mmCIF file of the C-alpha atoms, coordinates in Angstrom:
data_MODEL
# 
_entry.id   MODEL 
# 
loop_
_atom_site.group_PDB 
_atom_site.id 
_atom_site.type_symbol 
_atom_site.label_atom_id 
_atom_site.label_alt_id 
_atom_site.label_comp_id 
_atom_site.label_asym_id 
_atom_site.label_entity_id 
_atom_site.label_seq_id 
_atom_site.pdbx_PDB_ins_code 
_atom_site.Cartn_x 
_atom_site.Cartn_y 
_atom_site.Cartn_z 
_atom_site.occupancy 
_atom_site.B_iso_or_equiv 
_atom_site.pdbx_formal_charge 
_atom_site.auth_seq_id 
_atom_site.auth_comp_id 
_atom_site.auth_asym_id 
_atom_site.auth_atom_id 
_atom_site.pdbx_PDB_model_num 
ATOM 1   C CA . VAL A 1 1   ? 7.236  121.612 65.005 1.00 0.00 ? 1   VAL A CA 1 
ATOM 2   C CA . THR A 1 2   ? 9.385  122.614 62.045 1.00 0.00 ? 2   THR A CA 1 
ATOM 3   C CA . ASP A 1 3   ? 12.851 121.724 60.837 1.00 0.00 ? 3   ASP A CA 1 
ATOM 4   C CA . HIS A 1 4   ? 14.660 125.080 61.041 1.00 0.00 ? 4   HIS A CA 1 
ATOM 5   C CA . GLN A 1 5   ? 17.094 124.276 58.230 1.00 0.00 ? 5   GLN A CA 1 
ATOM 6   C CA . THR A 1 6   ? 14.469 123.497 55.598 1.00 0.00 ? 6   THR A CA 1 
ATOM 7   C CA . HIS A 1 7   ? 11.381 125.190 57.119 1.00 0.00 ? 7   HIS A CA 1 
ATOM 8   C CA . ARG A 1 8   ? 9.298  122.080 56.639 1.00 0.00 ? 8   ARG A CA 1 
ATOM 9   C CA . GLN A 1 9   ? 7.106  120.226 59.068 1.00 0.00 ? 9   GLN A CA 1 
ATOM 10  C CA . ALA A 1 10  ? 9.031  117.713 61.203 1.00 0.00 ? 10  ALA A CA 1 
ATOM 11  C CA . PRO A 1 11  ? 8.086  114.123 60.376 1.00 0.00 ? 11  PRO A CA 1 
ATOM 12  C CA . SER A 1 12  ? 5.764  112.136 62.592 1.00 0.00 ? 12  SER A CA 1 
ATOM 13  C CA . ARG A 1 13  ? 7.120  109.584 65.046 1.00 0.00 ? 13  ARG A CA 1 
ATOM 14  C CA . ALA A 1 14  ? 5.901  106.859 62.711 1.00 0.00 ? 14  ALA A CA 1 
ATOM 15  C CA . VAL A 1 15  ? 8.013  108.248 59.856 1.00 0.00 ? 15  VAL A CA 1 
ATOM 16  C CA . THR A 1 16  ? 11.054 108.492 62.140 1.00 0.00 ? 16  THR A CA 1 
ATOM 17  C CA . ALA A 1 17  ? 10.494 104.899 63.313 1.00 0.00 ? 17  ALA A CA 1 
ATOM 18  C CA . CYS A 1 18  ? 10.199 103.757 59.689 1.00 0.00 ? 18  CYS A CA 1 
ATOM 19  C CA . GLY A 1 19  ? 13.423 105.631 58.910 1.00 0.00 ? 19  GLY A CA 1 
ATOM 20  C CA . ILE A 1 20  ? 15.238 103.878 61.753 1.00 0.00 ? 20  ILE A CA 1 
ATOM 21  C CA . GLU A 1 21  ? 14.123 100.513 60.315 1.00 0.00 ? 21  GLU A CA 1 
ATOM 22  C CA . HIS A 1 22  ? 15.359 101.560 56.873 1.00 0.00 ? 22  HIS A CA 1 
ATOM 23  C CA . VAL A 1 23  ? 18.726 102.630 58.280 1.00 0.00 ? 23  VAL A CA 1 
ATOM 24  C CA . LEU A 1 24  ? 19.209 99.322  60.112 1.00 0.00 ? 24  LEU A CA 1 
ATOM 25  C CA . LEU A 1 25  ? 18.128 97.368  57.040 1.00 0.00 ? 25  LEU A CA 1 
ATOM 26  C CA . SER A 1 26  ? 20.605 99.347  54.915 1.00 0.00 ? 26  SER A CA 1 
ATOM 27  C CA . TYR A 1 27  ? 23.529 97.845  56.865 1.00 0.00 ? 27  TYR A CA 1 
ATOM 28  C CA . TYR A 1 28  ? 21.987 94.372  56.628 1.00 0.00 ? 28  TYR A CA 1 
ATOM 29  C CA . TYR A 1 29  ? 21.613 94.648  52.852 1.00 0.00 ? 29  TYR A CA 1 
ATOM 30  C CA . MET A 1 30  ? 25.056 96.198  52.389 1.00 0.00 ? 30  MET A CA 1 
ATOM 31  C CA . GLU A 1 31  ? 26.741 93.340  54.282 1.00 0.00 ? 31  GLU A CA 1 
ATOM 32  C CA . ARG A 1 32  ? 24.944 90.789  52.122 1.00 0.00 ? 32  ARG A CA 1 
ATOM 33  C CA . ASP A 1 33  ? 25.675 92.626  48.883 1.00 0.00 ? 33  ASP A CA 1 
ATOM 34  C CA . ASP A 1 34  ? 21.911 92.872  48.238 1.00 0.00 ? 34  ASP A CA 1 
ATOM 35  C CA . ILE A 1 35  ? 21.883 95.882  45.927 1.00 0.00 ? 35  ILE A CA 1 
ATOM 36  C CA . ASP A 1 36  ? 18.168 95.597  45.128 1.00 0.00 ? 36  ASP A CA 1 
ATOM 37  C CA . GLY A 1 37  ? 17.247 95.416  48.814 1.00 0.00 ? 37  GLY A CA 1 
ATOM 38  C CA . TYR A 1 38  ? 19.485 98.371  49.638 1.00 0.00 ? 38  TYR A CA 1 
ATOM 39  C CA . SER A 1 39  ? 18.164 100.408 46.711 1.00 0.00 ? 39  SER A CA 1 
ATOM 40  C CA . SER A 1 40  ? 14.576 99.825  47.841 1.00 0.00 ? 40  SER A CA 1 
ATOM 41  C CA . LEU A 1 41  ? 15.323 101.926 50.949 1.00 0.00 ? 41  LEU A CA 1 
ATOM 42  C CA . LEU A 1 42  ? 16.630 104.935 49.028 1.00 0.00 ? 42  LEU A CA 1 
ATOM 43  C CA . ASP A 1 43  ? 14.808 108.085 48.006 1.00 0.00 ? 43  ASP A CA 1 
ATOM 44  C CA . ASP A 1 44  ? 15.055 108.795 44.259 1.00 0.00 ? 44  ASP A CA 1 
ATOM 45  C CA . ASN A 1 45  ? 17.240 111.839 45.004 1.00 0.00 ? 45  ASN A CA 1 
ATOM 46  C CA . ILE A 1 46  ? 19.547 110.399 47.656 1.00 0.00 ? 46  ILE A CA 1 
ATOM 47  C CA . VAL A 1 47  ? 22.957 111.997 48.165 1.00 0.00 ? 47  VAL A CA 1 
ATOM 48  C CA . LEU A 1 48  ? 25.681 109.744 49.566 1.00 0.00 ? 48  LEU A CA 1 
ATOM 49  C CA . ASP A 1 49  ? 28.692 111.676 50.860 1.00 0.00 ? 49  ASP A CA 1 
ATOM 50  C CA . ARG A 1 50  ? 31.625 109.618 52.112 1.00 0.00 ? 50  ARG A CA 1 
ATOM 51  C CA . PRO A 1 51  ? 35.290 110.579 52.415 1.00 0.00 ? 51  PRO A CA 1 
ATOM 52  C CA . ASP A 1 52  ? 36.404 107.302 50.807 1.00 0.00 ? 52  ASP A CA 1 
ATOM 53  C CA . THR A 1 53  ? 34.295 107.412 47.615 1.00 0.00 ? 53  THR A CA 1 
ATOM 54  C CA . PRO A 1 54  ? 33.148 109.912 45.043 1.00 0.00 ? 54  PRO A CA 1 
ATOM 55  C CA . LEU A 1 55  ? 29.875 111.689 45.808 1.00 0.00 ? 55  LEU A CA 1 
ATOM 56  C CA . GLY A 1 56  ? 26.913 109.446 45.019 1.00 0.00 ? 56  GLY A CA 1 
ATOM 57  C CA . SER A 1 57  ? 23.615 110.908 43.873 1.00 0.00 ? 57  SER A CA 1 
ATOM 58  C CA . GLY A 1 58  ? 20.309 109.368 42.893 1.00 0.00 ? 58  GLY A CA 1 
ATOM 59  C CA . ARG A 1 59  ? 19.044 105.870 43.598 1.00 0.00 ? 59  ARG A CA 1 
ATOM 60  C CA . ALA A 1 60  ? 20.407 104.486 40.316 1.00 0.00 ? 60  ALA A CA 1 
ATOM 61  C CA . GLY A 1 61  ? 23.784 106.209 40.779 1.00 0.00 ? 61  GLY A CA 1 
ATOM 62  C CA . VAL A 1 62  ? 24.284 104.844 44.292 1.00 0.00 ? 62  VAL A CA 1 
ATOM 63  C CA . ALA A 1 63  ? 23.183 101.350 43.188 1.00 0.00 ? 63  ALA A CA 1 
ATOM 64  C CA . ARG A 1 64  ? 25.727 101.523 40.342 1.00 0.00 ? 64  ARG A CA 1 
ATOM 65  C CA . MET A 1 65  ? 28.464 102.514 42.829 1.00 0.00 ? 65  MET A CA 1 
ATOM 66  C CA . LEU A 1 66  ? 27.623 99.426  44.920 1.00 0.00 ? 66  LEU A CA 1 
ATOM 67  C CA . ALA A 1 67  ? 27.536 97.121  41.905 1.00 0.00 ? 67  ALA A CA 1 
ATOM 68  C CA . GLU A 1 68  ? 30.885 98.416  40.639 1.00 0.00 ? 68  GLU A CA 1 
ATOM 69  C CA . ARG A 1 69  ? 32.433 98.155  44.143 1.00 0.00 ? 69  ARG A CA 1 
ATOM 70  C CA . VAL A 1 70  ? 33.182 101.879 44.274 1.00 0.00 ? 70  VAL A CA 1 
ATOM 71  C CA . ILE A 1 71  ? 31.632 101.577 47.739 1.00 0.00 ? 71  ILE A CA 1 
ATOM 72  C CA . PRO A 1 72  ? 33.709 98.828  49.396 1.00 0.00 ? 72  PRO A CA 1 
ATOM 73  C CA . ARG A 1 73  ? 31.903 95.960  51.068 1.00 0.00 ? 73  ARG A CA 1 
ATOM 74  C CA . ALA A 1 74  ? 32.135 95.968  54.868 1.00 0.00 ? 74  ALA A CA 1 
ATOM 75  C CA . ARG A 1 75  ? 30.980 94.141  57.970 1.00 0.00 ? 75  ARG A CA 1 
ATOM 76  C CA . TYR A 1 76  ? 29.399 96.460  60.533 1.00 0.00 ? 76  TYR A CA 1 
ATOM 77  C CA . LYS A 1 77  ? 29.160 96.451  64.311 1.00 0.00 ? 77  LYS A CA 1 
ATOM 78  C CA . LEU A 1 78  ? 26.521 99.044  65.185 1.00 0.00 ? 78  LEU A CA 1 
ATOM 79  C CA . GLU A 1 79  ? 27.023 100.431 68.672 1.00 0.00 ? 79  GLU A CA 1 
ATOM 80  C CA . GLN A 1 80  ? 24.605 103.355 68.934 1.00 0.00 ? 80  GLN A CA 1 
ATOM 81  C CA . VAL A 1 81  ? 21.567 104.611 67.022 1.00 0.00 ? 81  VAL A CA 1 
ATOM 82  C CA . ILE A 1 82  ? 20.111 108.053 67.750 1.00 0.00 ? 82  ILE A CA 1 
ATOM 83  C CA . ALA A 1 83  ? 17.078 109.455 65.936 1.00 0.00 ? 83  ALA A CA 1 
ATOM 84  C CA . ASP A 1 84  ? 15.300 112.784 66.010 1.00 0.00 ? 84  ASP A CA 1 
ATOM 85  C CA . GLY A 1 85  ? 12.810 113.996 63.436 1.00 0.00 ? 85  GLY A CA 1 
ATOM 86  C CA . ASN A 1 86  ? 14.211 113.436 59.974 1.00 0.00 ? 86  ASN A CA 1 
ATOM 87  C CA . HIS A 1 87  ? 17.737 112.439 61.091 1.00 0.00 ? 87  HIS A CA 1 
ATOM 88  C CA . VAL A 1 88  ? 19.177 109.124 62.238 1.00 0.00 ? 88  VAL A CA 1 
ATOM 89  C CA . VAL A 1 89  ? 22.784 108.873 63.477 1.00 0.00 ? 89  VAL A CA 1 
ATOM 90  C CA . VAL A 1 90  ? 24.589 105.541 63.704 1.00 0.00 ? 90  VAL A CA 1 
ATOM 91  C CA . ALA A 1 91  ? 27.951 105.055 65.414 1.00 0.00 ? 91  ALA A CA 1 
ATOM 92  C CA . GLY A 1 92  ? 29.932 101.853 65.274 1.00 0.00 ? 92  GLY A CA 1 
ATOM 93  C CA . GLY A 1 93  ? 32.881 100.011 63.864 1.00 0.00 ? 93  GLY A CA 1 
ATOM 94  C CA . LEU A 1 94  ? 33.479 98.326  60.556 1.00 0.00 ? 94  LEU A CA 1 
ATOM 95  C CA . SER A 1 95  ? 35.790 95.891  58.886 1.00 0.00 ? 95  SER A CA 1 
ATOM 96  C CA . GLN A 1 96  ? 36.118 97.046  55.315 1.00 0.00 ? 96  GLN A CA 1 
ATOM 97  C CA . ASP A 1 97  ? 37.251 95.056  52.319 1.00 0.00 ? 97  ASP A CA 1 
ATOM 98  C CA . SER A 1 98  ? 39.616 96.761  49.945 1.00 0.00 ? 98  SER A CA 1 
ATOM 99  C CA . GLY A 1 99  ? 38.182 98.833  47.120 1.00 0.00 ? 99  GLY A CA 1 
ATOM 100 C CA . PRO A 1 100 ? 39.425 101.032 44.304 1.00 0.00 ? 100 PRO A CA 1 
ATOM 101 C CA . PHE A 1 101 ? 39.834 104.031 46.615 1.00 0.00 ? 101 PHE A CA 1 
ATOM 102 C CA . ILE A 1 102 ? 40.922 102.507 49.945 1.00 0.00 ? 102 ILE A CA 1 
ATOM 103 C CA . PRO A 1 103 ? 42.770 99.430  51.313 1.00 0.00 ? 103 PRO A CA 1 
ATOM 104 C CA . ALA A 1 104 ? 41.203 96.848  53.647 1.00 0.00 ? 104 ALA A CA 1 
ATOM 105 C CA . LEU A 1 105 ? 40.997 98.059  57.256 1.00 0.00 ? 105 LEU A CA 1 
ATOM 106 C CA . GLU A 1 106 ? 39.060 98.257  60.486 1.00 0.00 ? 106 GLU A CA 1 
ATOM 107 C CA . ARG A 1 107 ? 37.881 101.565 61.890 1.00 0.00 ? 107 ARG A CA 1 
ATOM 108 C CA . ASP A 1 108 ? 35.167 103.473 63.712 1.00 0.00 ? 108 ASP A CA 1 
ATOM 109 C CA . PHE A 1 109 ? 32.550 105.428 61.801 1.00 0.00 ? 109 PHE A CA 1 
ATOM 110 C CA . VAL A 1 110 ? 29.520 107.661 62.233 1.00 0.00 ? 110 VAL A CA 1 
ATOM 111 C CA . ASP A 1 111 ? 26.798 107.864 59.593 1.00 0.00 ? 111 ASP A CA 1 
ATOM 112 C CA . VAL A 1 112 ? 24.325 110.753 59.625 1.00 0.00 ? 112 VAL A CA 1 
ATOM 113 C CA . PHE A 1 113 ? 21.200 109.878 57.636 1.00 0.00 ? 113 PHE A CA 1 
ATOM 114 C CA . THR A 1 114 ? 18.543 112.303 56.455 1.00 0.00 ? 114 THR A CA 1 
ATOM 115 C CA . LEU A 1 115 ? 15.046 110.908 55.948 1.00 0.00 ? 115 LEU A CA 1 
ATOM 116 C CA . SER A 1 116 ? 12.514 111.905 53.325 1.00 0.00 ? 116 SER A CA 1 
ATOM 117 C CA . GLU A 1 117 ? 8.948  112.799 54.292 1.00 0.00 ? 117 GLU A CA 1 
ATOM 118 C CA . THR A 1 118 ? 8.044  109.122 53.815 1.00 0.00 ? 118 THR A CA 1 
ATOM 119 C CA . GLY A 1 119 ? 10.969 107.677 55.808 1.00 0.00 ? 119 GLY A CA 1 
ATOM 120 C CA . MET A 1 120 ? 13.149 106.788 52.814 1.00 0.00 ? 120 MET A CA 1 
ATOM 121 C CA . LEU A 1 121 ? 16.893 107.473 53.013 1.00 0.00 ? 121 LEU A CA 1 
ATOM 122 C CA . SER A 1 122 ? 17.457 110.792 51.229 1.00 0.00 ? 122 SER A CA 1 
ATOM 123 C CA . GLY A 1 123 ? 20.988 111.487 52.418 1.00 0.00 ? 123 GLY A CA 1 
ATOM 124 C CA . CYS A 1 124 ? 23.909 109.921 54.229 1.00 0.00 ? 124 CYS A CA 1 
ATOM 125 C CA . ARG A 1 125 ? 27.168 111.529 55.274 1.00 0.00 ? 125 ARG A CA 1 
ATOM 126 C CA . ARG A 1 126 ? 29.880 109.293 56.740 1.00 0.00 ? 126 ARG A CA 1 
ATOM 127 C CA . TYR A 1 127 ? 32.629 110.305 59.151 1.00 0.00 ? 127 TYR A CA 1 
ATOM 128 C CA . TYR A 1 128 ? 35.624 108.176 60.157 1.00 0.00 ? 128 TYR A CA 1 
ATOM 129 C CA . TYR A 1 129 ? 37.618 108.339 63.355 1.00 0.00 ? 129 TYR A CA 1 
ATOM 130 C CA . LEU A 1 130 ? 41.286 108.998 62.681 1.00 0.00 ? 130 LEU A CA 1 
ATOM 131 C CA . PHE A 1 131 ? 43.854 108.823 65.442 1.00 0.00 ? 131 PHE A CA 1 
ATOM 132 C CA . PRO A 1 132 ? 45.229 112.363 65.824 1.00 0.00 ? 132 PRO A CA 1 
ATOM 133 C CA . PHE A 1 133 ? 48.526 112.536 63.935 1.00 0.00 ? 133 PHE A CA 1 
ATOM 134 C CA . HIS A 1 134 ? 50.207 114.710 66.548 1.00 0.00 ? 134 HIS A CA 1 
ATOM 135 C CA . LEU A 1 135 ? 49.424 112.118 69.243 1.00 0.00 ? 135 LEU A CA 1 
ATOM 136 C CA . ALA A 1 136 ? 50.751 109.300 67.086 1.00 0.00 ? 136 ALA A CA 1 
ATOM 137 C CA . ALA A 1 137 ? 53.982 111.238 66.635 1.00 0.00 ? 137 ALA A CA 1 
ATOM 138 C CA . ASP A 1 138 ? 54.204 111.933 70.379 1.00 0.00 ? 138 ASP A CA 1 
ATOM 139 C CA . LEU A 1 139 ? 53.607 108.247 71.183 1.00 0.00 ? 139 LEU A CA 1 
ATOM 140 C CA . SER A 1 140 ? 56.218 107.053 68.704 1.00 0.00 ? 140 SER A CA 1 
ATOM 141 C CA . LEU A 1 141 ? 58.794 109.474 70.107 1.00 0.00 ? 141 LEU A CA 1 
ATOM 142 C CA . ALA A 1 142 ? 57.959 108.493 73.688 1.00 0.00 ? 142 ALA A CA 1 
ATOM 143 C CA . GLY A 1 143 ? 58.247 104.812 72.794 1.00 0.00 ? 143 GLY A CA 1 
ATOM 144 C CA . GLU A 1 144 ? 61.592 105.391 71.081 1.00 0.00 ? 144 GLU A CA 1 
ATOM 145 C CA . THR A 1 145 ? 62.912 107.219 74.161 1.00 0.00 ? 145 THR A CA 1 
ATOM 146 C CA . LEU A 1 146 ? 61.880 104.256 76.329 1.00 0.00 ? 146 LEU A CA 1 
ATOM 147 C CA . GLY A 1 147 ? 63.210 101.763 73.791 1.00 0.00 ? 147 GLY A CA 1 
ATOM 148 C CA . LEU A 1 148 ? 59.774 100.238 73.266 1.00 0.00 ? 148 LEU A CA 1 
ATOM 149 C CA . VAL A 1 149 ? 59.020 100.847 69.619 1.00 0.00 ? 149 VAL A CA 1 
ATOM 150 C CA . PRO A 1 150 ? 60.966 101.933 66.582 1.00 0.00 ? 150 PRO A CA 1 
ATOM 151 C CA . ALA A 1 151 ? 60.541 105.580 65.649 1.00 0.00 ? 151 ALA A CA 1 
ATOM 152 C CA . ILE A 1 152 ? 58.195 106.432 62.820 1.00 0.00 ? 152 ILE A CA 1 
ATOM 153 C CA . PRO A 1 153 ? 59.868 108.898 60.470 1.00 0.00 ? 153 PRO A CA 1 
ATOM 154 C CA . LEU A 1 154 ? 57.926 112.162 60.376 1.00 0.00 ? 154 LEU A CA 1 
# 
């Protein structure tokens, strides 16, 4: 079995299982601000791509981002974990402390991890759920018509 995007052999089930453990531990370490523990799970060439921070690359670079609070501290509620080959997807919610690039808030997220051939975390791309703006506008106008909520200026 090969990974069609990279033309490499798909990892064994043991590597995928190890990767799942590393992903779950990454949230544990992040919540506890354990930068050394978190860094121990990362491939040397990790790429961290999140919409709320600058692109992080390399184990040392990502560790520096954590230490400098470029990546805001959060508390996670993991709701679903799906793994296949060298990818692990986690969906859940988070309560995020404020950071230099974003205020404190609660929201839903999805992280898509890529695993190295040894089960280390070699990539992570985060997605956030955002309430569709056009629906928010429709709801505010409907509420104003019914006298339920003040209108939000658009």
